[in-house]
Tab-separated table of C-alpha atoms and ligand atoms in Angstrom:
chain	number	residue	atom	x	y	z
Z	1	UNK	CA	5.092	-16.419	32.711
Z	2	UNK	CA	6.324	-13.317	31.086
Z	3	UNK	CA	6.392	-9.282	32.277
Z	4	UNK	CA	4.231	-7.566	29.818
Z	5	UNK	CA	6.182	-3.933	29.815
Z	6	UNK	CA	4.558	-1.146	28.112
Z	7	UNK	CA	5.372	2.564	26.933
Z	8	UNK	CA	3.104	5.318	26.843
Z	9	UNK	CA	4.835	7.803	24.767
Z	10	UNK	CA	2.105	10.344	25.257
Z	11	UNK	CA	2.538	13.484	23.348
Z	12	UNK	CA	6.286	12.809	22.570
Z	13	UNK	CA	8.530	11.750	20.106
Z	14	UNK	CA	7.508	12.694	16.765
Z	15	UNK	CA	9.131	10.313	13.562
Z	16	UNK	CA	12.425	11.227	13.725
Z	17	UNK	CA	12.878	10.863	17.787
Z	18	UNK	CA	10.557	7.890	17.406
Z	19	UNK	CA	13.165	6.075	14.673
Z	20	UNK	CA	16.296	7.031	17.178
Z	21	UNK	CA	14.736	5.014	20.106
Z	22	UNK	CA	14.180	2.338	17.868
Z	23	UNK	CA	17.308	2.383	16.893
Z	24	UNK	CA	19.093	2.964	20.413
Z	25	UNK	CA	17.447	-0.049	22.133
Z	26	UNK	CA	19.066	-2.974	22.792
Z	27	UNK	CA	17.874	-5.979	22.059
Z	28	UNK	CA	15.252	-7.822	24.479
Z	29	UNK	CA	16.910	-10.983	25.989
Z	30	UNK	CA	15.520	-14.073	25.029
Z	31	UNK	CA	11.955	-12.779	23.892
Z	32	UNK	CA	11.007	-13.019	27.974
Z	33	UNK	CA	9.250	-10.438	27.831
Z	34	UNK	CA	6.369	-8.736	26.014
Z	35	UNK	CA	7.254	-5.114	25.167
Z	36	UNK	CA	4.701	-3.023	23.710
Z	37	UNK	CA	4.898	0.592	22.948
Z	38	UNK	CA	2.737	3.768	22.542
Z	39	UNK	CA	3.916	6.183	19.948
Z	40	UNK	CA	2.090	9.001	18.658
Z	41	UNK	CA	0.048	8.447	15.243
Z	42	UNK	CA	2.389	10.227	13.047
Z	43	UNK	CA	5.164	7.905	14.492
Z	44	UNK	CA	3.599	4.308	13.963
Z	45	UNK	CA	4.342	4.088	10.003
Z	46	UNK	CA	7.694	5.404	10.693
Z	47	UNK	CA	8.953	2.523	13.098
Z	48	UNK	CA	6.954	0.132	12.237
Z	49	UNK	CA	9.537	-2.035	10.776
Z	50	UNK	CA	12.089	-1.583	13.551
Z	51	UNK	CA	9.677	-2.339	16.025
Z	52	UNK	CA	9.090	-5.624	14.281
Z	53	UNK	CA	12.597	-6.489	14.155
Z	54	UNK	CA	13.533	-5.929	17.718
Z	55	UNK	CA	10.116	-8.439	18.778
Z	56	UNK	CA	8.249	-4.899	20.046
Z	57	UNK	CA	5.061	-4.957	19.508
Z	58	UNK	CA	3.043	-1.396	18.519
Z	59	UNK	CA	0.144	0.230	19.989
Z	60	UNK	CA	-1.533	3.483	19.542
Z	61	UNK	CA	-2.422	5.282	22.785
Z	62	UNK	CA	-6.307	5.990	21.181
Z	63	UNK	CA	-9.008	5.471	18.566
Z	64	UNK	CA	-12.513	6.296	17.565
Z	65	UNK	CA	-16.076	3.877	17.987
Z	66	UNK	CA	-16.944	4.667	14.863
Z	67	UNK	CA	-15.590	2.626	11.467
Z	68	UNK	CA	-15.329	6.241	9.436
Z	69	UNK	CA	-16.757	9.794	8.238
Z	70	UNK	CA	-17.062	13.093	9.605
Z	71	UNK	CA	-15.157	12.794	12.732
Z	72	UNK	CA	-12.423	15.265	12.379
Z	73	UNK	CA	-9.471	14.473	13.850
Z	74	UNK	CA	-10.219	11.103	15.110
Z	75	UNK	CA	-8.705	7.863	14.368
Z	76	UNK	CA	-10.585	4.487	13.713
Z	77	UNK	CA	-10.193	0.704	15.284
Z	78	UNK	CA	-9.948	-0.261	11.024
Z	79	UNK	CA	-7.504	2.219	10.458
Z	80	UNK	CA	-5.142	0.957	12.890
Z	81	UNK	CA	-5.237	-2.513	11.924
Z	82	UNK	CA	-4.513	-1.358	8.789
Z	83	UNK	CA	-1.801	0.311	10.066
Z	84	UNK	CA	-0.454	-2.724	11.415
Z	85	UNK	CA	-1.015	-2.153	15.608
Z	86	UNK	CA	-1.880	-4.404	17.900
Z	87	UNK	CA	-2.152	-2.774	21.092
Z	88	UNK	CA	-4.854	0.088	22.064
Z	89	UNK	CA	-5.178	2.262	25.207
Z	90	UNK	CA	-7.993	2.993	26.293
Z	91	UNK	CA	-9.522	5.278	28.990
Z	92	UNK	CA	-6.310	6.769	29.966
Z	93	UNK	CA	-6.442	9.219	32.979
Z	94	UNK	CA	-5.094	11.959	30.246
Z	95	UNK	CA	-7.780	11.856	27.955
Z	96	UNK	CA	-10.979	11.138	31.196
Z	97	UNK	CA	-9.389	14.641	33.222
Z	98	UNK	CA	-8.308	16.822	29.954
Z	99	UNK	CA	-10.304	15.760	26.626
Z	100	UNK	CA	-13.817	14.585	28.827
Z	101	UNK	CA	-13.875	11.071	28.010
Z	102	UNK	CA	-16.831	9.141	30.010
Z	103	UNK	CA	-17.499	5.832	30.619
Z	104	UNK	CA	-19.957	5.165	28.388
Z	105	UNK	CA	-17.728	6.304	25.421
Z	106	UNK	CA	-14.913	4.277	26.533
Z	107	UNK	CA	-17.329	1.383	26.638
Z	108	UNK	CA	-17.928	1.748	22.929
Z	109	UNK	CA	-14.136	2.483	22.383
Z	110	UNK	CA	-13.346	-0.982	24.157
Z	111	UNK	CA	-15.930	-3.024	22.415
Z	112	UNK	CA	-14.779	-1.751	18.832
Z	113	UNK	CA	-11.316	-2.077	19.673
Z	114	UNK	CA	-12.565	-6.110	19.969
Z	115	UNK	CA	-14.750	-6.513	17.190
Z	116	UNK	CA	-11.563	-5.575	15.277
Z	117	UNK	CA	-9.003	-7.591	17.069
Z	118	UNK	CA	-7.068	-5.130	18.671
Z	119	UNK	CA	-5.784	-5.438	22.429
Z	120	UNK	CA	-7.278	-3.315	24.369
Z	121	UNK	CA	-5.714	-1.689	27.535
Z	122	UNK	CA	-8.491	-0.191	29.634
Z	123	UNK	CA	-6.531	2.391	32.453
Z	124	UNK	CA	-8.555	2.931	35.321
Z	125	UNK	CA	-7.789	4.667	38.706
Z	126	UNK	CA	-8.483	6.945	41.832
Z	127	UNK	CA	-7.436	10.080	42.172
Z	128	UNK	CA	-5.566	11.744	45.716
Z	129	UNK	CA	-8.840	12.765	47.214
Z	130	UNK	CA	-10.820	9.559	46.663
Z	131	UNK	CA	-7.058	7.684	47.916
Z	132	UNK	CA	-7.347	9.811	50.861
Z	133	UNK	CA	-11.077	9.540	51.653
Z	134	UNK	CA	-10.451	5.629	51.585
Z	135	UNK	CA	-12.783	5.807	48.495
Z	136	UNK	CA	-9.932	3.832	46.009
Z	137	UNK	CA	-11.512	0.569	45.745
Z	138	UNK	CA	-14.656	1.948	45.007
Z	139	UNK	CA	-13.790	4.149	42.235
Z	140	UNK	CA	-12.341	1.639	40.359
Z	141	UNK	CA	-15.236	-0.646	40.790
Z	142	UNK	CA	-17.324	1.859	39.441
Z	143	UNK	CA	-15.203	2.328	36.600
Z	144	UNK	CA	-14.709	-1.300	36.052
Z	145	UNK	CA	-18.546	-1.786	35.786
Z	146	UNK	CA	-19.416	1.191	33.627
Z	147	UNK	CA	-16.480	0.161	31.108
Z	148	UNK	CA	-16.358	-3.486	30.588
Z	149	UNK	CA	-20.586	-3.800	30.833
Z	150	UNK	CA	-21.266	-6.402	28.108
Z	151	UNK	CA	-17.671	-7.406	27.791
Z	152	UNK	CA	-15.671	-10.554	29.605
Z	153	UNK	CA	-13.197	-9.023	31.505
Z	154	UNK	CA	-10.922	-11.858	30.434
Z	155	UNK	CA	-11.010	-10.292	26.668
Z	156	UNK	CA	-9.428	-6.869	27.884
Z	157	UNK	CA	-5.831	-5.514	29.805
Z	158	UNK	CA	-6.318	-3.297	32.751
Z	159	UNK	CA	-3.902	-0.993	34.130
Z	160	UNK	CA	-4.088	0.613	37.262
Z	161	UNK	CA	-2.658	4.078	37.511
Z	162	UNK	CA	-3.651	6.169	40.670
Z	163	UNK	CA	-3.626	9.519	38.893
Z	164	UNK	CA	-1.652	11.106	41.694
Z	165	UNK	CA	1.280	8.842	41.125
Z	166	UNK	CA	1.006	9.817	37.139
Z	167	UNK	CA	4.066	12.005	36.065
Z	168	UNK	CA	4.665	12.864	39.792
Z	169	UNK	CA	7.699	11.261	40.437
Z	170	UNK	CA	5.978	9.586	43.569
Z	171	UNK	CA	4.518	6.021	42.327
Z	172	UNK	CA	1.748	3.895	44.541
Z	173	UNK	CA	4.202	1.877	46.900
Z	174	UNK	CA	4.346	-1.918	46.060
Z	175	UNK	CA	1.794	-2.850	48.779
Z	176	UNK	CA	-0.536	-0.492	47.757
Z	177	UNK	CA	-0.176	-1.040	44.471
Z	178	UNK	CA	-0.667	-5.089	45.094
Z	179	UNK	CA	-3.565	-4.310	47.308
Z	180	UNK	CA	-5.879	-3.126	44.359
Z	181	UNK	CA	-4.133	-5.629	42.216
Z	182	UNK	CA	-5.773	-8.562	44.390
Z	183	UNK	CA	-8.933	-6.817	44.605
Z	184	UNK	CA	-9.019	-6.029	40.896
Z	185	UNK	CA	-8.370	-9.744	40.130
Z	186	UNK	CA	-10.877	-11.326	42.565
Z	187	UNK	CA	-13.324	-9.004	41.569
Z	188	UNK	CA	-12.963	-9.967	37.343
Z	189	UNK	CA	-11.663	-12.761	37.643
Z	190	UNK	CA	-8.586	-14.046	35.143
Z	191	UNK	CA	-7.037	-11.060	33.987
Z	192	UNK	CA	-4.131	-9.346	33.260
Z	193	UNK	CA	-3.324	-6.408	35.033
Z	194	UNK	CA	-0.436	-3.500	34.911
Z	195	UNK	CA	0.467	-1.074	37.191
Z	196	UNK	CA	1.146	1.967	35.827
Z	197	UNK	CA	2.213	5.835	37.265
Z	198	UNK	CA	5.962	7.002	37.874
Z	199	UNK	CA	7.669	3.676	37.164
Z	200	UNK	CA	11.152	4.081	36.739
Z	201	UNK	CA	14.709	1.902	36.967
Z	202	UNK	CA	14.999	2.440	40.910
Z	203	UNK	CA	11.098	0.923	41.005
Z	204	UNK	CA	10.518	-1.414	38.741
Z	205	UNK	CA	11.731	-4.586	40.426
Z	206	UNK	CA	9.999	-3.885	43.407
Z	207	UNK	CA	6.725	-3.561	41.732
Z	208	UNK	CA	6.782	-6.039	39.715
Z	209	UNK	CA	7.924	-8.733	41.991
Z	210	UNK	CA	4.567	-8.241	43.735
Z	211	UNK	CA	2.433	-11.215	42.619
Z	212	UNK	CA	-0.690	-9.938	41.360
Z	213	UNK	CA	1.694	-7.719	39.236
Z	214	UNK	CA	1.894	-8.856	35.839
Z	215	UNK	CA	3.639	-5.679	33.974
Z	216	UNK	CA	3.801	-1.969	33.944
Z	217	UNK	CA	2.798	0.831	32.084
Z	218	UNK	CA	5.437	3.574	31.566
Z	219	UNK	CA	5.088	7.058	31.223
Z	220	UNK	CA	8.499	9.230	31.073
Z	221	UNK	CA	10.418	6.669	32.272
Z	222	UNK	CA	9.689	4.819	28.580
Z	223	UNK	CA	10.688	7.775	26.250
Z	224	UNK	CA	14.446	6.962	27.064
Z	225	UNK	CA	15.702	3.784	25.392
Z	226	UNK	CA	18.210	2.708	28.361
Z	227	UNK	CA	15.587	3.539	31.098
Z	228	UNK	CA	13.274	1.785	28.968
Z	229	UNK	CA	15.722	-1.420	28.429
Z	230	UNK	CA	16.502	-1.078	32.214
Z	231	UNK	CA	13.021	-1.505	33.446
Z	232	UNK	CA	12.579	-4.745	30.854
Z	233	UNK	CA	15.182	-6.094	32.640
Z	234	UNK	CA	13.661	-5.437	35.591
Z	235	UNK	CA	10.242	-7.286	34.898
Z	236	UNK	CA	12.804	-10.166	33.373
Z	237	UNK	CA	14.426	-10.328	36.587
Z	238	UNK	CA	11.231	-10.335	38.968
Z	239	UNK	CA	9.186	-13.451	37.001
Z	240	UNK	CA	12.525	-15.508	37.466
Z	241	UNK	CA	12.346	-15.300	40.783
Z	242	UNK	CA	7.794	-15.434	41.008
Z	243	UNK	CA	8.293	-18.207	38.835
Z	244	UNK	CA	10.713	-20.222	40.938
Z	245	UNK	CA	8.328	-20.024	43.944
Z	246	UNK	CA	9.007	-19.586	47.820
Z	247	UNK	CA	12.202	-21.154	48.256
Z	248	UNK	CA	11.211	-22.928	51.450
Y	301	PGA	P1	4.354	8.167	34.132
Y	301	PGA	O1	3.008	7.933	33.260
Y	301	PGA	O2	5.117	6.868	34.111
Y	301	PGA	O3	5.062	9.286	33.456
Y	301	PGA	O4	3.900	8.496	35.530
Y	301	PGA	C1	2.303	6.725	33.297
Y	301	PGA	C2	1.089	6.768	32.406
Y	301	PGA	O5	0.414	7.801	32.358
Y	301	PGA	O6	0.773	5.780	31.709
């Protein structure tokens, strides 16, 4: 089994930054692990081809339902094949709390992204009050249900990211993090599913040594190509020792 590590560039690093990082990161031992990442729109064309070389794959961190036409400023699930990505986020914290995505548009975002191939990374999660109110379970069930209705869950990538760990330095603890792991899995079955909000170096191992971890999704900690590399190495490190089993 491999780590599948991720990085959600957000709003940063425009073509030129974008072509630096590709050009600063080292190269991925062994191909054992998947490494996607999230650039802005403008960016994609312009690292395409490193990306390739280095075995990174590309995603782009949104799209549109709709195949074309008077949409201003959105982006389409065509377009980006065209454009040569693979990868899609969808439902990201960012654009539910600021740009008013609901459920029932990232329902139609999800099911395009299939119909045109893409991987689709649905982000789900609870925010402090609903953590603290013992309410996080039930959130993301609702959230599951509302955004994969009519889809197999086995066709999409989740990622959980508590929105009070996003950007705030202070990530879900492992066990935490594993408990809604577990519950996420027994409650869709086989699937995939990241954890994603303040993962850094001094983190990484931890989390993803858990065993209903099977990546992460990096914010800041992703824009930086030895951060970045270190947190790869990381995931490496952690399937080694899931994959060798309990030693007794
Ligand atoms: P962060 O962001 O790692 O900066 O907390 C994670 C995310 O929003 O995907």
């Amino acid at each position: 089994m491999k780590p599948l590590i991720a990085g959600n560039w957000k709003m940063n690093h425009g073509p030129q930054e974008g072509k630096t990082f590709f050009e600063e990161i080292k190269e991925i031992p062994g191909k054992k692990a998947d490494v996607v990442i999230f650039p802005p729109f403008v960016t994609i064309a312009y690292v395409k081809d490193l990306a390739r070389e280095r075995g990174i794959f590309l995603g782009a961190q949104n799209l549109y339902w709709r195949p074309h036409g008077a949409f201003t400023g959105e982006i389409s699930a065509k377009m980006l094949v065209e454009a040569r990505v693979d990868f899609v986020l969808v439902g990201h914290s960012e654009r539910r709390n600021i740009l008013g995505e609901d459920d029932e548009l990232i329902n139609l975002k999800l099911k395009t992204a299939l119909d045109y191939g893409l991987k689709p990374i649905l982000c789900v999660g609870e925010n402090l009050q609903e953590r603290e109110e013992g309410r996080a379970m039930e959130k993301i069930k609702f959230q599951l249900d509302a955004d994969l209705s009519g889809i197999h869950p086995s066709r999409v990538i989740i990622a959980y990211e508590p929105i009070w760990a996003i950007g705030t330095g202070k990530n879900a603890t492992p066990e935490q993090a594993e408990e809604v792991h577990a519950f996420i899995k027994q409650y869709l079955g086989e699937v995939k599913v990241l954890y994603g909000g303040s993962v850094k170096p001094g983190n990484a191992f931890s989390l993803l040594s858990q065993p209903h971890i099977d990546g992460v999704l990096v914010g800041g900690a992703s824009l930086k190509p030895d951060s970045f590399y270190d947190i790869i190495q990381s995931g490496i490190k952690a399937f080694e020792v899931k994959d060798s089993g309990p030693l007794f």
